[in-house]
Amino acid sequence: MLNGLDQHGWVSMPGCMNHDDSIRLARECQASCDNGDFVTAGVGRGKGLEVRENIRQDRVKWIQPGEESVEQEIYLAKLEVMRLAINERFFLGLFDFEGHFAIYSEGGFYKAHLDRHAGTGSRIVTVILYLNEHWQPGDGGELKLWTTSGSRDGAYALIEPRLGTMVCFMAGDFWHEVMPAVKPRMSITGWFRRCET
Ligand code: OGA
Ligand code: MN
């Protein structure tokens, strides 16, 4: 992960989370959605936050500090090891993680965007864990990530959202989009943050 971030600014790691822990998170995500805990995701920040279904169509449930399930704690512990390692290597001063479960229904997408606008905001590194056990080609919902920092054309990677695959990238540098899902698609998306000054 560290070498990938260092050399390219992004990295995709199939099988990063083991099968059993990933499955438990997938089940929790599905159960919580069935329970009605998810809300339609918005675009923008603070008072500018609004639902714009022409841009993004996922529903989310935020991980609530102090209310984590055992499954979430296992994942958060892994993220904590990563956060410390990233700080040690790159001196980024990341101080915490915020994240949410996300579900895209059939046809759902998220148009090309950056997770942080240049020079603003506290989200420094994006981390996504995919939770789709039987994903196969044709199921859609790939992450399209343009691999040239700051550019939204040219070369891109198409990352399959398979159970246990983790993707990390520099939140303000890499344009990305979620291709339309043909089948429902689940993930946990979050960000390592730095203090906003
Ligand atoms: C996001 C996002 C990508 C993905 O939630 O900001 O870009 O593959 N998600 O889920
Ligand atoms: Mn994004």
PDB file of C-alpha atoms and ligand atoms in Angstrom:
ATOM      1  CA  MET A   1       0.000   0.000   0.000  1.00  0.00           C
ATOM      2  CA  LEU A   2       2.723   2.478   1.014  1.00  0.00           C
ATOM      3  CA  ASN A   3       4.762   1.840  -2.119  1.00  0.00           C
ATOM      4  CA  GLY A   4       1.676   2.155  -4.321  1.00  0.00           C
ATOM      5  CA  LEU A   5       0.730   5.486  -2.765  1.00  0.00           C
ATOM      6  CA  ASP A   6       4.311   6.674  -2.981  1.00  0.00           C
ATOM      7  CA  GLN A   7       4.885   5.742  -6.625  1.00  0.00           C
ATOM      8  CA  HIS A   8       1.437   6.318  -8.146  1.00  0.00           C
ATOM      9  CA  GLY A   9      -0.745   8.115  -5.591  1.00  0.00           C
ATOM     10  CA  TRP A  10      -3.243   5.269  -5.717  1.00  0.00           C
ATOM     11  CA  VAL A  11      -3.311   1.523  -5.117  1.00  0.00           C
ATOM     12  CA  SER A  12      -5.770  -1.365  -5.530  1.00  0.00           C
ATOM     13  CA  MET A  13      -5.375  -4.372  -3.244  1.00  0.00           C
ATOM     14  CA  PRO A  14      -7.508  -7.448  -4.027  1.00  0.00           C
ATOM     15  CA  GLY A  15      -7.948  -9.713  -1.012  1.00  0.00           C
ATOM     16  CA  CYS A  16      -6.763  -7.021   1.394  1.00  0.00           C
ATOM     17  CA  MET A  17      -9.483  -7.886   3.900  1.00  0.00           C
ATOM     18  CA  ASN A  18      -9.902 -11.597   4.565  1.00  0.00           C
ATOM     19  CA  HIS A  19     -12.998 -13.410   3.354  1.00  0.00           C
ATOM     20  CA  ASP A  20     -14.722 -14.038   6.698  1.00  0.00           C
ATOM     21  CA  ASP A  21     -14.350 -10.510   8.053  1.00  0.00           C
ATOM     22  CA  SER A  22     -15.447  -9.070   4.707  1.00  0.00           C
ATOM     23  CA  ILE A  23     -18.519 -11.322   4.575  1.00  0.00           C
ATOM     24  CA  ARG A  24     -19.562 -10.237   8.056  1.00  0.00           C
ATOM     25  CA  LEU A  25     -19.352  -6.602   7.019  1.00  0.00           C
ATOM     26  CA  ALA A  26     -21.338  -7.351   3.857  1.00  0.00           C
ATOM     27  CA  ARG A  27     -24.069  -9.057   5.909  1.00  0.00           C
ATOM     28  CA  GLU A  28     -24.162  -6.197   8.371  1.00  0.00           C
ATOM     29  CA  CYS A  29     -24.425  -3.711   5.507  1.00  0.00           C
ATOM     30  CA  GLN A  30     -27.302  -5.605   3.904  1.00  0.00           C
ATOM     31  CA  ALA A  31     -29.149  -6.138   7.207  1.00  0.00           C
ATOM     32  CA  SER A  32     -28.819  -2.509   8.141  1.00  0.00           C
ATOM     33  CA  CYS A  33     -30.127  -1.446   4.735  1.00  0.00           C
ATOM     34  CA  ASP A  34     -33.071  -3.867   5.022  1.00  0.00           C
ATOM     35  CA  ASN A  35     -33.712  -2.288   8.414  1.00  0.00           C
ATOM     36  CA  GLY A  36     -34.099   1.134   6.801  1.00  0.00           C
ATOM     37  CA  ASP A  37     -30.949   2.673   8.322  1.00  0.00           C
ATOM     38  CA  PHE A  38     -29.600   4.105   5.061  1.00  0.00           C
ATOM     39  CA  VAL A  39     -30.171   7.621   3.742  1.00  0.00           C
ATOM     40  CA  THR A  40     -29.834   9.060   0.249  1.00  0.00           C
ATOM     41  CA  ALA A  41     -26.328  10.457  -0.139  1.00  0.00           C
ATOM     42  CA  GLY A  42     -25.696  14.125  -0.849  1.00  0.00           C
ATOM     43  CA  VAL A  43     -23.149  16.175  -2.774  1.00  0.00           C
ATOM     44  CA  GLY A  44     -21.193  19.109  -1.322  1.00  0.00           C
ATOM     45  CA  ARG A  45     -20.476  20.108   2.263  1.00  0.00           C
ATOM     46  CA  GLY A  46     -22.142  21.871   5.155  1.00  0.00           C
ATOM     47  CA  LYS A  47     -24.952  24.155   4.024  1.00  0.00           C
ATOM     48  CA  GLY A  48     -24.155  23.342   0.389  1.00  0.00           C
ATOM     49  CA  LEU A  49     -25.023  19.666   0.929  1.00  0.00           C
ATOM     50  CA  GLU A  50     -27.855  18.525  -1.330  1.00  0.00           C
ATOM     51  CA  VAL A  51     -29.185  15.381  -2.958  1.00  0.00           C
ATOM     52  CA  ARG A  52     -28.453  15.401  -6.694  1.00  0.00           C
ATOM     53  CA  GLU A  53     -29.541  12.181  -8.305  1.00  0.00           C
ATOM     54  CA  ASN A  54     -28.050  13.147 -11.641  1.00  0.00           C
ATOM     55  CA  ILE A  55     -24.620  13.030  -9.972  1.00  0.00           C
ATOM     56  CA  ARG A  56     -24.741  10.274  -7.359  1.00  0.00           C
ATOM     57  CA  GLN A  57     -27.269   7.604  -6.549  1.00  0.00           C
ATOM     58  CA  ASP A  58     -25.971   5.683  -3.580  1.00  0.00           C
ATOM     59  CA  ARG A  59     -27.488   5.446  -0.135  1.00  0.00           C
ATOM     60  CA  VAL A  60     -25.226   5.570   2.904  1.00  0.00           C
ATOM     61  CA  LYS A  61     -24.999   4.813   6.583  1.00  0.00           C
ATOM     62  CA  TRP A  62     -22.232   6.595   8.485  1.00  0.00           C
ATOM     63  CA  ILE A  63     -20.033   4.693  10.903  1.00  0.00           C
ATOM     64  CA  GLN A  64     -20.852   6.286  14.250  1.00  0.00           C
ATOM     65  CA  PRO A  65     -17.967   6.714  16.707  1.00  0.00           C
ATOM     66  CA  GLY A  66     -18.818   4.887  19.924  1.00  0.00           C
ATOM     67  CA  GLU A  67     -21.492   2.726  18.266  1.00  0.00           C
ATOM     68  CA  GLU A  68     -19.299   0.439  16.178  1.00  0.00           C
ATOM     69  CA  SER A  69     -20.231  -3.196  15.733  1.00  0.00           C
ATOM     70  CA  VAL A  70     -17.578  -5.854  16.360  1.00  0.00           C
ATOM     71  CA  GLU A  71     -17.226  -6.220  12.590  1.00  0.00           C
ATOM     72  CA  GLN A  72     -16.663  -2.491  12.161  1.00  0.00           C
ATOM     73  CA  GLU A  73     -14.113  -2.503  14.973  1.00  0.00           C
ATOM     74  CA  ILE A  74     -12.075  -5.152  13.192  1.00  0.00           C
ATOM     75  CA  TYR A  75     -12.011  -3.027  10.068  1.00  0.00           C
ATOM     76  CA  LEU A  76     -11.301   0.178  11.967  1.00  0.00           C
ATOM     77  CA  ALA A  77      -8.379  -1.506  13.741  1.00  0.00           C
ATOM     78  CA  LYS A  78      -6.907  -2.366  10.358  1.00  0.00           C
ATOM     79  CA  LEU A  79      -7.411   1.208   9.194  1.00  0.00           C
ATOM     80  CA  GLU A  80      -5.672   2.493  12.301  1.00  0.00           C
ATOM     81  CA  VAL A  81      -2.563   0.468  11.474  1.00  0.00           C
ATOM     82  CA  MET A  82      -2.685   1.921   7.963  1.00  0.00           C
ATOM     83  CA  ARG A  83      -3.169   5.484   9.210  1.00  0.00           C
ATOM     84  CA  LEU A  84      -0.113   5.278  11.461  1.00  0.00           C
ATOM     85  CA  ALA A  85       1.987   3.710   8.709  1.00  0.00           C
ATOM     86  CA  ILE A  86       0.970   6.420   6.218  1.00  0.00           C
ATOM     87  CA  ASN A  87       1.824   9.152   8.714  1.00  0.00           C
ATOM     88  CA  GLU A  88       5.172   7.584   9.455  1.00  0.00           C
ATOM     89  CA  ARG A  89       6.095   7.334   5.798  1.00  0.00           C
ATOM     90  CA  PHE A  90       4.628  10.539   4.355  1.00  0.00           C
ATOM     91  CA  PHE A  91       4.311  12.886   7.361  1.00  0.00           C
ATOM     92  CA  LEU A  92       0.698  13.656   6.447  1.00  0.00           C
ATOM     93  CA  GLY A  93      -0.563  14.247   9.986  1.00  0.00           C
ATOM     94  CA  LEU A  94      -3.712  12.198   9.427  1.00  0.00           C
ATOM     95  CA  PHE A  95      -5.625  12.196  12.683  1.00  0.00           C
ATOM     96  CA  ASP A  96      -8.756  10.174  12.103  1.00  0.00           C
ATOM     97  CA  PHE A  97     -11.024   8.277   9.753  1.00  0.00           C
ATOM     98  CA  GLU A  98     -14.609   9.042   8.810  1.00  0.00           C
ATOM     99  CA  GLY A  99     -16.575   6.656   6.670  1.00  0.00           C
ATOM    100  CA  HIS A 100     -19.868   5.148   5.663  1.00  0.00           C
ATOM    101  CA  PHE A 101     -21.380   2.027   4.234  1.00  0.00           C
ATOM    102  CA  ALA A 102     -22.710   2.676   0.729  1.00  0.00           C
ATOM    103  CA  ILE A 103     -25.198   0.781  -1.412  1.00  0.00           C
ATOM    104  CA  TYR A 104     -25.866   1.391  -5.082  1.00  0.00           C
ATOM    105  CA  SER A 105     -29.060  -0.191  -6.385  1.00  0.00           C
ATOM    106  CA  GLU A 106     -29.331  -1.496  -9.933  1.00  0.00           C
ATOM    107  CA  GLY A 107     -28.563   1.384 -12.295  1.00  0.00           C
ATOM    108  CA  GLY A 108     -26.899   3.447  -9.551  1.00  0.00           C
ATOM    109  CA  PHE A 109     -23.767   5.454 -10.406  1.00  0.00           C
ATOM    110  CA  TYR A 110     -21.585   8.309  -9.193  1.00  0.00           C
ATOM    111  CA  LYS A 111     -20.333  10.667 -11.895  1.00  0.00           C
ATOM    112  CA  ALA A 112     -16.681  11.743 -12.176  1.00  0.00           C
ATOM    113  CA  HIS A 113     -15.520  13.782  -9.197  1.00  0.00           C
ATOM    114  CA  LEU A 114     -12.706  14.498  -6.773  1.00  0.00           C
ATOM    115  CA  ASP A 115     -13.228  13.763  -3.076  1.00  0.00           C
ATOM    116  CA  ARG A 116     -11.611  17.053  -2.133  1.00  0.00           C
ATOM    117  CA  HIS A 117     -11.181  20.311  -3.973  1.00  0.00           C
ATOM    118  CA  ALA A 118      -7.638  21.576  -4.301  1.00  0.00           C
ATOM    119  CA  GLY A 119      -6.468  23.418  -1.228  1.00  0.00           C
ATOM    120  CA  THR A 120      -9.692  22.860   0.719  1.00  0.00           C
ATOM    121  CA  GLY A 121     -11.109  20.333   3.105  1.00  0.00           C
ATOM    122  CA  SER A 122      -9.632  17.773   5.399  1.00  0.00           C
ATOM    123  CA  ARG A 123     -10.090  14.554   3.445  1.00  0.00           C
ATOM    124  CA  ILE A 124      -6.602  13.555   2.388  1.00  0.00           C
ATOM    125  CA  VAL A 125      -6.639   9.829   1.603  1.00  0.00           C
ATOM    126  CA  THR A 126      -9.713   7.975   0.297  1.00  0.00           C
ATOM    127  CA  VAL A 127     -10.044   4.333   1.375  1.00  0.00           C
ATOM    128  CA  ILE A 128     -12.711   2.038  -0.072  1.00  0.00           C
ATOM    129  CA  LEU A 129     -13.435  -1.584   0.853  1.00  0.00           C
ATOM    130  CA  TYR A 130     -15.722  -3.511  -1.506  1.00  0.00           C
ATOM    131  CA  LEU A 131     -18.235  -6.006  -0.176  1.00  0.00           C
ATOM    132  CA  ASN A 132     -19.646  -7.865  -3.195  1.00  0.00           C
ATOM    133  CA  GLU A 133     -19.154 -11.589  -2.761  1.00  0.00           C
ATOM    134  CA  HIS A 134     -20.198 -12.919  -6.154  1.00  0.00           C
ATOM    135  CA  TRP A 135     -19.214  -9.950  -8.294  1.00  0.00           C
ATOM    136  CA  GLN A 136     -18.420 -10.950 -11.869  1.00  0.00           C
ATOM    137  CA  PRO A 137     -17.740  -9.170 -15.165  1.00  0.00           C
ATOM    138  CA  GLY A 138     -21.015  -7.709 -16.413  1.00  0.00           C
ATOM    139  CA  ASP A 139     -22.242  -6.804 -12.918  1.00  0.00           C
ATOM    140  CA  GLY A 140     -21.071  -3.208 -13.413  1.00  0.00           C
ATOM    141  CA  GLY A 141     -20.230  -0.820 -10.605  1.00  0.00           C
ATOM    142  CA  GLU A 142     -16.520  -0.745 -11.387  1.00  0.00           C
ATOM    143  CA  LEU A 143     -14.514   2.148 -10.002  1.00  0.00           C
ATOM    144  CA  LYS A 144     -13.071   4.094 -12.927  1.00  0.00           C
ATOM    145  CA  LEU A 145     -10.010   5.934 -11.662  1.00  0.00           C
ATOM    146  CA  TRP A 146      -8.026   8.237 -13.955  1.00  0.00           C
ATOM    147  CA  THR A 147      -4.436   7.437 -13.183  1.00  0.00           C
ATOM    148  CA  THR A 148      -2.834  10.792 -14.010  1.00  0.00           C
ATOM    149  CA  SER A 149      -2.955  13.066 -10.989  1.00  0.00           C
ATOM    150  CA  GLY A 150      -5.299  16.014 -11.586  1.00  0.00           C
ATOM    151  CA  SER A 151      -6.525  14.755 -14.962  1.00  0.00           C
ATOM    152  CA  ARG A 152      -9.937  13.476 -15.966  1.00  0.00           C
ATOM    153  CA  ASP A 153      -8.971  12.045 -19.294  1.00  0.00           C
ATOM    154  CA  GLY A 154      -6.315   9.727 -20.626  1.00  0.00           C
ATOM    155  CA  ALA A 155      -5.333   6.489 -18.931  1.00  0.00           C
ATOM    156  CA  TYR A 156      -7.586   5.018 -16.293  1.00  0.00           C
ATOM    157  CA  ALA A 157      -7.916   1.885 -14.176  1.00  0.00           C
ATOM    158  CA  LEU A 158     -11.196  -0.003 -13.972  1.00  0.00           C
ATOM    159  CA  ILE A 159     -11.320  -1.611 -10.537  1.00  0.00           C
ATOM    160  CA  GLU A 160     -13.674  -4.512  -9.888  1.00  0.00           C
ATOM    161  CA  PRO A 161     -15.621  -4.047  -6.640  1.00  0.00           C
ATOM    162  CA  ARG A 162     -14.974  -7.569  -5.386  1.00  0.00           C
ATOM    163  CA  LEU A 163     -15.361  -8.676  -1.786  1.00  0.00           C
ATOM    164  CA  GLY A 164     -12.208  -7.848   0.185  1.00  0.00           C
ATOM    165  CA  THR A 165     -10.625  -5.535  -2.411  1.00  0.00           C
ATOM    166  CA  MET A 166      -9.386  -2.279  -0.933  1.00  0.00           C
ATOM    167  CA  VAL A 167      -8.535   0.849  -2.915  1.00  0.00           C
ATOM    168  CA  CYS A 168      -6.654   3.893  -1.601  1.00  0.00           C
ATOM    169  CA  PHE A 169      -5.891   7.125  -3.390  1.00  0.00           C
ATOM    170  CA  MET A 170      -5.041  10.746  -2.694  1.00  0.00           C
ATOM    171  CA  ALA A 171      -8.476  12.308  -2.317  1.00  0.00           C
ATOM    172  CA  GLY A 172      -7.713  15.651  -3.946  1.00  0.00           C
ATOM    173  CA  ASP A 173      -5.681  14.357  -6.866  1.00  0.00           C
ATOM    174  CA  PHE A 174      -7.525  11.544  -8.614  1.00  0.00           C
ATOM    175  CA  TRP A 175     -10.714  11.927 -10.610  1.00  0.00           C
ATOM    176  CA  HIS A 176     -12.917   8.868 -10.312  1.00  0.00           C
ATOM    177  CA  GLU A 177     -16.417   7.648 -10.987  1.00  0.00           C
ATOM    178  CA  VAL A 178     -18.604   4.656 -10.188  1.00  0.00           C
ATOM    179  CA  MET A 179     -19.835   2.955 -13.360  1.00  0.00           C
ATOM    180  CA  PRO A 180     -23.550   2.102 -13.408  1.00  0.00           C
ATOM    181  CA  ALA A 181     -24.243  -0.928 -11.250  1.00  0.00           C
ATOM    182  CA  VAL A 182     -26.034  -3.767 -13.024  1.00  0.00           C
ATOM    183  CA  LYS A 183     -26.510  -5.554  -9.697  1.00  0.00           C
ATOM    184  CA  PRO A 184     -26.710  -3.998  -6.231  1.00  0.00           C
ATOM    185  CA  ARG A 185     -23.260  -2.940  -5.057  1.00  0.00           C
ATOM    186  CA  MET A 186     -21.970  -2.534  -1.491  1.00  0.00           C
ATOM    187  CA  SER A 187     -18.852  -0.912  -0.024  1.00  0.00           C
ATOM    188  CA  ILE A 188     -17.429   1.016   2.886  1.00  0.00           C
ATOM    189  CA  THR A 189     -16.012   4.344   1.743  1.00  0.00           C
ATOM    190  CA  GLY A 190     -14.082   6.683   3.979  1.00  0.00           C
ATOM    191  CA  TRP A 191     -11.315   9.174   4.376  1.00  0.00           C
ATOM    192  CA  PHE A 192      -8.270   9.728   6.521  1.00  0.00           C
ATOM    193  CA  ARG A 193      -8.449  13.352   7.579  1.00  0.00           C
ATOM    194  CA  ARG A 194      -6.063  16.078   8.535  1.00  0.00           C
ATOM    195  CA  CYS A 195      -6.929  19.059  10.741  1.00  0.00           C
ATOM    196  CA  GLU A 196      -8.384  21.842   8.646  1.00  0.00           C
ATOM    197  CA  THR A 197      -6.411  25.019   9.193  1.00  0.00           C
TER     198      THR A 197
HETATM  199  C1  OGA B   1     -17.307   8.165  -3.122  1.00  0.00           C
HETATM  200  C2  OGA B   1     -16.798   7.312  -4.221  1.00  0.00           C
HETATM  201  C3  OGA B   1     -16.264   5.145  -5.120  1.00  0.00           C
HETATM  202  C4  OGA B   1     -16.602   3.706  -4.996  1.00  0.00           C
HETATM  203  O1  OGA B   1     -18.138   7.684  -2.322  1.00  0.00           O
HETATM  204  O2  OGA B   1     -16.885   9.335  -3.039  1.00  0.00           O
HETATM  205  O3  OGA B   1     -16.209   7.851  -5.116  1.00  0.00           O
HETATM  206  O4  OGA B   1     -15.996   2.897  -5.729  1.00  0.00           O
HETATM  207  N1  OGA B   1     -16.938   5.968  -4.180  1.00  0.00           N
HETATM  208  O5  OGA B   1     -17.475   3.354  -4.207  1.00  0.00           O
HETATM  209 MN    MN B   2     -15.365   9.717  -4.484  1.00  0.00          MN
END
